[in-house]
PDB file of N, CA and C in Angstrom:
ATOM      1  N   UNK L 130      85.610  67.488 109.172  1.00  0.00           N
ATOM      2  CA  UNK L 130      86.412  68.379 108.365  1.00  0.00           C
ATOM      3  C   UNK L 130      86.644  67.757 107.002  1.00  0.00           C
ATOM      4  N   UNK L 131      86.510  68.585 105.776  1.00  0.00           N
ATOM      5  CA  UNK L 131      86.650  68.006 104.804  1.00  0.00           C
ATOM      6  C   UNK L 131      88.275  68.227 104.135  1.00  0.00           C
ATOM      7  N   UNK L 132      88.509  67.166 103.450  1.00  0.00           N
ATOM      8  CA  UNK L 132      89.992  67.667 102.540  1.00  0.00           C
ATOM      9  C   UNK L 132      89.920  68.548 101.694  1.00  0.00           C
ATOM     10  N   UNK L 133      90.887  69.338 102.353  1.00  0.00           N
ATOM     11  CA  UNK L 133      91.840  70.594 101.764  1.00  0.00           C
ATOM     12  C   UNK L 133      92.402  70.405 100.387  1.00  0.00           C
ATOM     13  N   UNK L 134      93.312  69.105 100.478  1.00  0.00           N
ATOM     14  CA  UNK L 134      94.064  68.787  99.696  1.00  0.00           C
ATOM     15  C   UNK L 134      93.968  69.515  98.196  1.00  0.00           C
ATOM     16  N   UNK L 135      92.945  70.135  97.443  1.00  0.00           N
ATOM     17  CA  UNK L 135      92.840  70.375  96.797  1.00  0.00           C
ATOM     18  C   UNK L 135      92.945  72.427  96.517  1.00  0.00           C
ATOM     19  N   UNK L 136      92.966  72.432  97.713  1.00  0.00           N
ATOM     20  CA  UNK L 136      93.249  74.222  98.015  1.00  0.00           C
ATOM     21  C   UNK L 136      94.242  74.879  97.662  1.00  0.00           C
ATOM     22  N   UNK L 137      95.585  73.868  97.610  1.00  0.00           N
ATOM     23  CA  UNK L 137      96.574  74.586  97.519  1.00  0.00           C
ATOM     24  C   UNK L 137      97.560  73.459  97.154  1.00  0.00           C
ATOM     25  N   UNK L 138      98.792  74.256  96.539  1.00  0.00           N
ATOM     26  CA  UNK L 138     100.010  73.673  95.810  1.00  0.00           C
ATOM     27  C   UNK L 138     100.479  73.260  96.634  1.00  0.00           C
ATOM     28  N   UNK L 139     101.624  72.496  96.653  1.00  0.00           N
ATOM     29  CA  UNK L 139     102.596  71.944  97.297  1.00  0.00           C
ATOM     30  C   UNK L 139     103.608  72.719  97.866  1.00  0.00           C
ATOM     31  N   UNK L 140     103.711  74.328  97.187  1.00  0.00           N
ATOM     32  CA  UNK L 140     104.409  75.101  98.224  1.00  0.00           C
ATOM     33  C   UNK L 140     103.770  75.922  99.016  1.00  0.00           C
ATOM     34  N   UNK L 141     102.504  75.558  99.363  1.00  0.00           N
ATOM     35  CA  UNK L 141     101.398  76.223 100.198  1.00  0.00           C
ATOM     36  C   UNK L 141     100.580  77.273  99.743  1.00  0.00           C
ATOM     37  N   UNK L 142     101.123  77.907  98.551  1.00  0.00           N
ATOM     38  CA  UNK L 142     100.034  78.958  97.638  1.00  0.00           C
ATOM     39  C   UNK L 142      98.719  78.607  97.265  1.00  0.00           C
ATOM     40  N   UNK L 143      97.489  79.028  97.265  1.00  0.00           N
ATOM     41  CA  UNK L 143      96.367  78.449  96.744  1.00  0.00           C
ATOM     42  C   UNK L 143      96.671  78.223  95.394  1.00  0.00           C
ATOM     43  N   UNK L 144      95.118  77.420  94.349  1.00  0.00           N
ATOM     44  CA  UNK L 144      95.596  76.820  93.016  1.00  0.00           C
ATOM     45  C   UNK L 144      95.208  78.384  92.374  1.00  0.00           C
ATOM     46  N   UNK L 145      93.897  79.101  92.912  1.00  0.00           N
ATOM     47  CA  UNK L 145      93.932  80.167  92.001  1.00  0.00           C
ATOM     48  C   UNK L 145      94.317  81.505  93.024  1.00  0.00           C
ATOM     49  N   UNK L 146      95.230  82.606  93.026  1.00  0.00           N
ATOM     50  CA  UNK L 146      95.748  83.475  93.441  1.00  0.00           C
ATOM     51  C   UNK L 146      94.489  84.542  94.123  1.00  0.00           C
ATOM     52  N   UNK L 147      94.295  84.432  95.207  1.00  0.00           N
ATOM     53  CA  UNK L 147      93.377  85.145  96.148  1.00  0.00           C
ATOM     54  C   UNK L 147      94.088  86.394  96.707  1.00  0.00           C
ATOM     55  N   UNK L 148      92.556  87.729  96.670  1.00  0.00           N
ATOM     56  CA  UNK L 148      93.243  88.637  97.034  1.00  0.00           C
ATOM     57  C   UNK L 148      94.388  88.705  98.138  1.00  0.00           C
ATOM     58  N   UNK L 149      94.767  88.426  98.954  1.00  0.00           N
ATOM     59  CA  UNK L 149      95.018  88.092 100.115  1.00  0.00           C
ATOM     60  C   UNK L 149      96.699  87.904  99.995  1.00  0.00           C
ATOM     61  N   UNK L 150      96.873  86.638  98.860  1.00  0.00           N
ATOM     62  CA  UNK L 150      97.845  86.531  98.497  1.00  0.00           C
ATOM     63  C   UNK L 150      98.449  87.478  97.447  1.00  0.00           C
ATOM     64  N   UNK L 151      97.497  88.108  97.165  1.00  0.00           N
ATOM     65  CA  UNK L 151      98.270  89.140  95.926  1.00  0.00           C
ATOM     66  C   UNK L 151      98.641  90.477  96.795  1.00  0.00           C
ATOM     67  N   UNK L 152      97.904  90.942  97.426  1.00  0.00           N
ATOM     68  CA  UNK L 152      98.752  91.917  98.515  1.00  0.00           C
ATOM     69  C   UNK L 152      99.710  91.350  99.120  1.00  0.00           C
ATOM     70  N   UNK L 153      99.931  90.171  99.341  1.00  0.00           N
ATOM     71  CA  UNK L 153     101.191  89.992 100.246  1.00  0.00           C
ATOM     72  C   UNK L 153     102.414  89.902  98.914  1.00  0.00           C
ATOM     73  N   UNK L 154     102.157  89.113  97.601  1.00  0.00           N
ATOM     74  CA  UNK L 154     102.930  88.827  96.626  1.00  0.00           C
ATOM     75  C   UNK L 154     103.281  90.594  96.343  1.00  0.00           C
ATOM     76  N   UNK L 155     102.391  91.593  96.250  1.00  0.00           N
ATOM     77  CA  UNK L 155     102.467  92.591  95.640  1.00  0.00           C
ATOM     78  C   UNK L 155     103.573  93.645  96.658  1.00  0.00           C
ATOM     79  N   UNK L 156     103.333  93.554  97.765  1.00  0.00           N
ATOM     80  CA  UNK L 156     104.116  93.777  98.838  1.00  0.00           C
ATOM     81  C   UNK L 156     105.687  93.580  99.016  1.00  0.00           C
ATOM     82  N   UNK L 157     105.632  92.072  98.688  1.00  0.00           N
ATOM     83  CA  UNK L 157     106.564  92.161  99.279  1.00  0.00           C
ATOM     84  C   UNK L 157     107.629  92.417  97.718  1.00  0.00           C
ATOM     85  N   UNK L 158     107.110  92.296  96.311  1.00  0.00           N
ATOM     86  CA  UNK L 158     107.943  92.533  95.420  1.00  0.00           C
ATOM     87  C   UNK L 158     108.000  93.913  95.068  1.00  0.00           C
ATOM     88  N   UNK L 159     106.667  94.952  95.374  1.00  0.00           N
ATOM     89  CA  UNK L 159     107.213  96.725  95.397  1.00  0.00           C
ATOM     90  C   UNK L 159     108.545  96.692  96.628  1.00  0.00           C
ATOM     91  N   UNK L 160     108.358  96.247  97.465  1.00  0.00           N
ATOM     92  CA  UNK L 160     109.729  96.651  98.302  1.00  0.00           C
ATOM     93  C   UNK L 160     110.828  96.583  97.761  1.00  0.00           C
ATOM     94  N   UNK L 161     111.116  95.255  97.272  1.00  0.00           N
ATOM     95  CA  UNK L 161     112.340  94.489  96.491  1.00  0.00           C
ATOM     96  C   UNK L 161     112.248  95.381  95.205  1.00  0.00           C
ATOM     97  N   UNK L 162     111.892  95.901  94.443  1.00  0.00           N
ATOM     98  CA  UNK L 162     111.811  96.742  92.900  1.00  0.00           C
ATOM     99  C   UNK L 162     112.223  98.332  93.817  1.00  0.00           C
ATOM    100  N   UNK L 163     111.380  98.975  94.667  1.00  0.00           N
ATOM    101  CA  UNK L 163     111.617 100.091  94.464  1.00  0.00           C
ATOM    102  C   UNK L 163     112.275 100.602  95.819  1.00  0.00           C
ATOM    103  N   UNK L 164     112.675  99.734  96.561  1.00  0.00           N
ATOM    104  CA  UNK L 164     113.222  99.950  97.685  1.00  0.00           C
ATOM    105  C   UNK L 164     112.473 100.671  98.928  1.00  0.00           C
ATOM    106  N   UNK L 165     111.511 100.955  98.940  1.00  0.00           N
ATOM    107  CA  UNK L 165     110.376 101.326  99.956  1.00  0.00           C
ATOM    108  C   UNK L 165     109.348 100.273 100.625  1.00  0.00           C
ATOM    109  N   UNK L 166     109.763 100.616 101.866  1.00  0.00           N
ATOM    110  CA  UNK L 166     108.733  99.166 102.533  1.00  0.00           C
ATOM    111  C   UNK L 166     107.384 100.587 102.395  1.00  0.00           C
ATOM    112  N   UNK L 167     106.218  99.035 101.908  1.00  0.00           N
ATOM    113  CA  UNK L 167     104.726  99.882 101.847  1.00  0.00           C
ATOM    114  C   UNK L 167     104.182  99.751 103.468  1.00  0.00           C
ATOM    115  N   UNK L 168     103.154 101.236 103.361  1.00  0.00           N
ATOM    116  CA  UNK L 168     103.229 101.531 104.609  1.00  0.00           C
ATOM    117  C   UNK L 168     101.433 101.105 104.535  1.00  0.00           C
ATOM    118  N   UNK L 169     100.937 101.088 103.483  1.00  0.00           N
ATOM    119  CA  UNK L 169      99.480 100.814 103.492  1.00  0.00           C
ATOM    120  C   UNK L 169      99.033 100.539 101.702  1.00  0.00           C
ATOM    121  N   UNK L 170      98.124  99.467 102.068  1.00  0.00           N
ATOM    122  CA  UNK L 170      97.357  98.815 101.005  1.00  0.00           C
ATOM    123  C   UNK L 170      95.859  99.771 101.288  1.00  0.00           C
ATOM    124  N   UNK L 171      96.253 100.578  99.762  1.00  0.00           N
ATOM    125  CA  UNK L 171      94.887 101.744  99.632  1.00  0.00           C
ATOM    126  C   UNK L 171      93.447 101.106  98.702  1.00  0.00           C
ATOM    127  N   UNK L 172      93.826  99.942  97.790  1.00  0.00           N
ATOM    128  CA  UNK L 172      92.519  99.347  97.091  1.00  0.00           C
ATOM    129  C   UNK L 172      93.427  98.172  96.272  1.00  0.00           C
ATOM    130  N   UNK L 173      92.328  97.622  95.636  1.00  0.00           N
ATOM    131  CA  UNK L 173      92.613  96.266  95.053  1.00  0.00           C
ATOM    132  C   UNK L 173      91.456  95.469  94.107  1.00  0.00           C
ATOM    133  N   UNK L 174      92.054  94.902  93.248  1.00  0.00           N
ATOM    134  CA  UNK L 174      90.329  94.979  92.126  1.00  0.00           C
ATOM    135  C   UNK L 174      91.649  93.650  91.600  1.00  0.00           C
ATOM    136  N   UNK L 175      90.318  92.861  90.791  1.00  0.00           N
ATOM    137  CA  UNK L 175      91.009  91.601  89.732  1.00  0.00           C
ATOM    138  C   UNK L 175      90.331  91.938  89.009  1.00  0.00           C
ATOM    139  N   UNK L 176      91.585  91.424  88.248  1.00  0.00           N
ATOM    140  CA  UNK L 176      91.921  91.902  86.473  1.00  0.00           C
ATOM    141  C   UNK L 176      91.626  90.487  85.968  1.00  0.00           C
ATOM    142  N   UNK L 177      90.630  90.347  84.377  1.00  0.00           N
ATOM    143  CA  UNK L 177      90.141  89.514  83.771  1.00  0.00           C
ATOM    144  C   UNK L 177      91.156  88.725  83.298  1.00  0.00           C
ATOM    145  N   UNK L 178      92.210  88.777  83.513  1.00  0.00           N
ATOM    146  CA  UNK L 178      93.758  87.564  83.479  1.00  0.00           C
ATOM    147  C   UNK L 178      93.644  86.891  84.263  1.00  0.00           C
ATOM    148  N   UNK L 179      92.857  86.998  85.455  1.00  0.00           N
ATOM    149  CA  UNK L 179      92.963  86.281  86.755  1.00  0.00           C
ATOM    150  C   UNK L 179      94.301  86.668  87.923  1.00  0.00           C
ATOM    151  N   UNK L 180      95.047  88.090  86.984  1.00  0.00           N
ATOM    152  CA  UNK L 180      95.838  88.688  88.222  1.00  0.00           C
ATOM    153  C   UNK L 180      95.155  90.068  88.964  1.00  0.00           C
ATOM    154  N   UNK L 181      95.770  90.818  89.290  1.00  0.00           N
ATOM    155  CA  UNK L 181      95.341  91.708  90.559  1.00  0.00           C
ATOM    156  C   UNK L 181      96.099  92.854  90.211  1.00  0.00           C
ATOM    157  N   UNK L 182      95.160  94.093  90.993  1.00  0.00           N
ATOM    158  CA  UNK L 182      95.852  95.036  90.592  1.00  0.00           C
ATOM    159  C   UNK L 182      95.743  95.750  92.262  1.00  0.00           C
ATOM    160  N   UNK L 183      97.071  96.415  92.477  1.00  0.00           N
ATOM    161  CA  UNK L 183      97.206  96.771  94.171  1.00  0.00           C
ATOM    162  C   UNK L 183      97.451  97.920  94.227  1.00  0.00           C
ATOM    163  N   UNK L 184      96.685  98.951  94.770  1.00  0.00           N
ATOM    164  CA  UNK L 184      97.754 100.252  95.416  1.00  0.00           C
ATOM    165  C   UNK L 184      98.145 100.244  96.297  1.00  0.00           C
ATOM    166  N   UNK L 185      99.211 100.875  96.938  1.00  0.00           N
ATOM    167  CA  UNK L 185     100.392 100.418  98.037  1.00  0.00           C
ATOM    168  C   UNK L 185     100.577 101.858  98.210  1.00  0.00           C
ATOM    169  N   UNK L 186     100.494 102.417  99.298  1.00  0.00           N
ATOM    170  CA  UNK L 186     100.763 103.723  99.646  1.00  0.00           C
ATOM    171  C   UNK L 186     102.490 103.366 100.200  1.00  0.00           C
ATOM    172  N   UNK L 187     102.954 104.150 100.021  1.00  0.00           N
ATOM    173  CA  UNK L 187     104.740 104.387 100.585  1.00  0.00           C
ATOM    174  C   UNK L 187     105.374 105.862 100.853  1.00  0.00           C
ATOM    175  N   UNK L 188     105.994 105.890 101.753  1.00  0.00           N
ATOM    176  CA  UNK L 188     106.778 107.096 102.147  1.00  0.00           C
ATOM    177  C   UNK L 188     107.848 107.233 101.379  1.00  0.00           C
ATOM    178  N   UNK L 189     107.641 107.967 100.359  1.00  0.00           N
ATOM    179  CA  UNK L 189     108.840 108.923  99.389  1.00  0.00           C
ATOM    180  C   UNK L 189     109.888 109.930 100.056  1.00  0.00           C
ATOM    181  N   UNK L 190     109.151 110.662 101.370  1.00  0.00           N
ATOM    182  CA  UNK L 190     110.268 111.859 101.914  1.00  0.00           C
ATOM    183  C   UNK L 190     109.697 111.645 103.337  1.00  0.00           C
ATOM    184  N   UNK L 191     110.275 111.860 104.184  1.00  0.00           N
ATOM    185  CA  UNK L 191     110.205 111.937 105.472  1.00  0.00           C
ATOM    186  C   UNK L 191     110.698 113.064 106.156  1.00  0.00           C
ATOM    187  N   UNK L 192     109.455 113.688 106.717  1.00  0.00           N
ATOM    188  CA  UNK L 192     109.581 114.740 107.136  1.00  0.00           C
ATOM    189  C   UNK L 192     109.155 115.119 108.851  1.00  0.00           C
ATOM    190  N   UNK L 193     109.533 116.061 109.419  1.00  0.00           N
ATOM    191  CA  UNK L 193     109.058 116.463 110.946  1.00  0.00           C
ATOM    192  C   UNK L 193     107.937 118.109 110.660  1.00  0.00           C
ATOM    193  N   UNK L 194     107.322 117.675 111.204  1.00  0.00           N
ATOM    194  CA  UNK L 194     106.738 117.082 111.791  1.00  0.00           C
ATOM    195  C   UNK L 194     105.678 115.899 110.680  1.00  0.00           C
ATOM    196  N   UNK L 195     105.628 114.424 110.911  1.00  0.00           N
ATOM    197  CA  UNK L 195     104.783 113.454 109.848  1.00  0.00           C
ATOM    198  C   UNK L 195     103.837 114.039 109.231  1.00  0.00           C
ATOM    199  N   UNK L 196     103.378 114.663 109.885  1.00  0.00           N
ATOM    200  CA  UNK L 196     101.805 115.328 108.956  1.00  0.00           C
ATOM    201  C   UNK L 196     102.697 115.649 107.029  1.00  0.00           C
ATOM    202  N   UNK L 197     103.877 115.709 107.483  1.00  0.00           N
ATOM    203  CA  UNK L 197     104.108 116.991 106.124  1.00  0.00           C
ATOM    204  C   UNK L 197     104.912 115.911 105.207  1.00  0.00           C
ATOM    205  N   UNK L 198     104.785 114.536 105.379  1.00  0.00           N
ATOM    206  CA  UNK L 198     105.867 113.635 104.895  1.00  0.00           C
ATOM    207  C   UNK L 198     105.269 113.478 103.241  1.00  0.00           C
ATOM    208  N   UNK L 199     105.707 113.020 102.508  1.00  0.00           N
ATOM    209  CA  UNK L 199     105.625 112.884 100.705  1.00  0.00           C
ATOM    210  C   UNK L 199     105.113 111.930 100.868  1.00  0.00           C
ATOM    211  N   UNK L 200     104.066 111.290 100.810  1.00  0.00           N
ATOM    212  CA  UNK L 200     103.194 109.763 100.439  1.00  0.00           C
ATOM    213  C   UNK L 200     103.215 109.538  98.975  1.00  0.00           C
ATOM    214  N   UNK L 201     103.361 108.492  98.316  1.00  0.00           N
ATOM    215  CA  UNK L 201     103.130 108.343  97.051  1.00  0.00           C
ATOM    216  C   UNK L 201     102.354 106.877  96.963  1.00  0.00           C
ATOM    217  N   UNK L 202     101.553 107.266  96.033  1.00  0.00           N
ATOM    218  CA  UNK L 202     100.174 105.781  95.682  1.00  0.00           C
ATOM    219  C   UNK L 202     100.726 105.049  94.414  1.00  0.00           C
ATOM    220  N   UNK L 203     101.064 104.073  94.504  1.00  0.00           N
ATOM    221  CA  UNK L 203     101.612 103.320  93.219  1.00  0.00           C
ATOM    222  C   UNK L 203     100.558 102.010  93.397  1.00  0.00           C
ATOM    223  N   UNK L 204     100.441 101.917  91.653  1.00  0.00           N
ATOM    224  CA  UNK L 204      99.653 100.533  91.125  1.00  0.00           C
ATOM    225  C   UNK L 204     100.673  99.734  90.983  1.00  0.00           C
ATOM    226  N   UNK L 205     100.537  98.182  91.902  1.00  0.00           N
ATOM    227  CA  UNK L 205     101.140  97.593  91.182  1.00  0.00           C
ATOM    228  C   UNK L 205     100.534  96.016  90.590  1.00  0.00           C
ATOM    229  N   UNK L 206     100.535  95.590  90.317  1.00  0.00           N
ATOM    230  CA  UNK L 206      99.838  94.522  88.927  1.00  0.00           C
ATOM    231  C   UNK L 206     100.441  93.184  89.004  1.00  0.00           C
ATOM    232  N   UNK L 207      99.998  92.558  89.139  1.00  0.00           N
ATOM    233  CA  UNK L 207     100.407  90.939  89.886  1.00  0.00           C
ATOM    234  C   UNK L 207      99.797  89.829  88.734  1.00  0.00           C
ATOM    235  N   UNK L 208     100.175  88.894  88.323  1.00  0.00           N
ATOM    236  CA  UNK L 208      99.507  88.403  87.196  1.00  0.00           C
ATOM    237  C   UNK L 208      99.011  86.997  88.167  1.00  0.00           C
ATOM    238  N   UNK L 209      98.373  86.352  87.279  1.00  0.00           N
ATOM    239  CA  UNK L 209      97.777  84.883  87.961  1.00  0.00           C
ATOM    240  C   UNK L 209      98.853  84.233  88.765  1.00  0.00           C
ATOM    241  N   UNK L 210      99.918  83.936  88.400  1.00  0.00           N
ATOM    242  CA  UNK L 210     101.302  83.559  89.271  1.00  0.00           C
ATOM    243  C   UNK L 210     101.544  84.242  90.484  1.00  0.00           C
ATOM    244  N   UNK L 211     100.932  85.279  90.340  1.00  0.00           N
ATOM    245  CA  UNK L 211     101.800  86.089  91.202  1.00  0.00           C
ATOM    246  C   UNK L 211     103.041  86.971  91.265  1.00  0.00           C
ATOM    247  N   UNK L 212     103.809  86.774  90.164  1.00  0.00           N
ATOM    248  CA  UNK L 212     104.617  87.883  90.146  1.00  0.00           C
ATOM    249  C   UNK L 212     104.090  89.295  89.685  1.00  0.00           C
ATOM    250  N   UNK L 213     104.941  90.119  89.676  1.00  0.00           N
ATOM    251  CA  UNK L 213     104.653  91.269  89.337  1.00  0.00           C
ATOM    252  C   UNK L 213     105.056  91.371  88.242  1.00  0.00           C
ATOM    253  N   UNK L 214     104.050  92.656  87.500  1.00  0.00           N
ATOM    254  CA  UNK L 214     104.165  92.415  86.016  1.00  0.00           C
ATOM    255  C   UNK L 214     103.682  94.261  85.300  1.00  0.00           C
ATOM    256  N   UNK L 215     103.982  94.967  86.760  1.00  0.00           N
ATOM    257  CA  UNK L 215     103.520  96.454  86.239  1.00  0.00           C
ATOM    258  C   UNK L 215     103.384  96.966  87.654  1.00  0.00           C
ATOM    259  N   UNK L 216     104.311  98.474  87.384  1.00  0.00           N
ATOM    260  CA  UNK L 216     104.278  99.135  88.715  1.00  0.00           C
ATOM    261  C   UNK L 216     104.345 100.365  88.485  1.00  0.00           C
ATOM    262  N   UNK L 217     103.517 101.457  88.533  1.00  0.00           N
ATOM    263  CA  UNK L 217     103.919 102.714  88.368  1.00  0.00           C
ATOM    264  C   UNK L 217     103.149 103.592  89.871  1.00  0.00           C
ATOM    265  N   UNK L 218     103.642 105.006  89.724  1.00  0.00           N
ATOM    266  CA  UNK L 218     103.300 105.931  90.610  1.00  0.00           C
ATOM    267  C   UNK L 218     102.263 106.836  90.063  1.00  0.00           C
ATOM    268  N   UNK L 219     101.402 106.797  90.856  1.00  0.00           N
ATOM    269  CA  UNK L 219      99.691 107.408  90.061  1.00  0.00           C
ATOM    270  C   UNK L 219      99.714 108.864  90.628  1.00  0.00           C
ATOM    271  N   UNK L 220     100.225 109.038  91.995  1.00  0.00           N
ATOM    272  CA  UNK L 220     100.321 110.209  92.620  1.00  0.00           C
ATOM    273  C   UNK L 220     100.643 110.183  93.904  1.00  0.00           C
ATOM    274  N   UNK L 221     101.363 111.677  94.556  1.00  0.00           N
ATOM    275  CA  UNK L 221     102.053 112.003  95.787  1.00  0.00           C
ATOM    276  C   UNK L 221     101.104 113.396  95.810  1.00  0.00           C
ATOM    277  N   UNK L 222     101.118 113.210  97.480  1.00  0.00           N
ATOM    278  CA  UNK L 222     100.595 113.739  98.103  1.00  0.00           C
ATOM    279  C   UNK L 222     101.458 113.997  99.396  1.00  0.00           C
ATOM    280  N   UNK L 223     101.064 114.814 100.441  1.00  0.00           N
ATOM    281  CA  UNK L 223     101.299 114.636 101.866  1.00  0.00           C
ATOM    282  C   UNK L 223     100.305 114.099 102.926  1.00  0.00           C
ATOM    283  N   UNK L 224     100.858 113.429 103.945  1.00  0.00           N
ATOM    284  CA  UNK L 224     100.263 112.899 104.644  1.00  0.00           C
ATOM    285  C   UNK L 224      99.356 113.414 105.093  1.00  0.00           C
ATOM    286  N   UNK L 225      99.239 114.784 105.655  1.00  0.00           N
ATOM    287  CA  UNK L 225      98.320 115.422 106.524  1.00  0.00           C
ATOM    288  C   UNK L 225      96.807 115.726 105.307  1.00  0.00           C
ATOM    289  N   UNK L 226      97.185 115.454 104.230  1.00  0.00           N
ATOM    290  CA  UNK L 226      96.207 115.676 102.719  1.00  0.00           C
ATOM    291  C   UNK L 226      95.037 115.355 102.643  1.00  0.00           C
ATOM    292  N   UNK L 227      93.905 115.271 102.656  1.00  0.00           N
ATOM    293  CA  UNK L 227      92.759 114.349 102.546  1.00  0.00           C
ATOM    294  C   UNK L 227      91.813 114.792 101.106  1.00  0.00           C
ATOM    295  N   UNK L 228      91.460 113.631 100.379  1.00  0.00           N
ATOM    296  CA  UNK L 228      90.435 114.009  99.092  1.00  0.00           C
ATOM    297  C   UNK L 228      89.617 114.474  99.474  1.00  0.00           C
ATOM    298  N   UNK L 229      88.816 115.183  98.941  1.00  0.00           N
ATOM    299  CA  UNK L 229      87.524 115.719  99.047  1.00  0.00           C
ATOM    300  C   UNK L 229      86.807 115.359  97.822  1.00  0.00           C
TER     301      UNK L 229
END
């Protein structure tokens, strides 16, 4: 096995911010900003800053029967650190909805 040592910081984050960690960074700071736990990670692309850009699907309205509930797709934008640094709502839909 070779040394790690060089993988990651001292508070266990890697040195350069992997998708992986930016959905979880992106996650868990849309909750904390907009008060909605995300219910699904819809795509994810890096941005030439070396941060990330996330969509996070979340339940806006809750409804009976689920098919009919308000989904909304928000970008949110994670910089090389990892914090968040841009969050908006691109579009709502309902659950039962599908693109064509």
């Amino acid at each position: 096995m070779g040394d790690d040592s060089n993988d990651s910081s001292p508070s266990g984050k890697p040195d350069k911010l992997t998708a992986v960690f930016a959905i979880q960074a992106a996650k868990e700071q849309f909750g904390a900003l907009i008060g909605r736990t995300p219910e699904a990670v819809s795509g994810i692309r890096a941005l030439p800053d070396g941060g990330w850009s996330v969509l996070i699907d979340a339940v806006e309205l809750e409804r009976i029967p689920a098919t009919t509930s308000i989904i909304a797709t928000y970008r949110v934008d994670i910089d090389a650190t990892g914090a968040l640094c841009g969050c908006e709502r691109l579009r709502r839909y309902t659950r039962g909805t599908t693109d064509m």
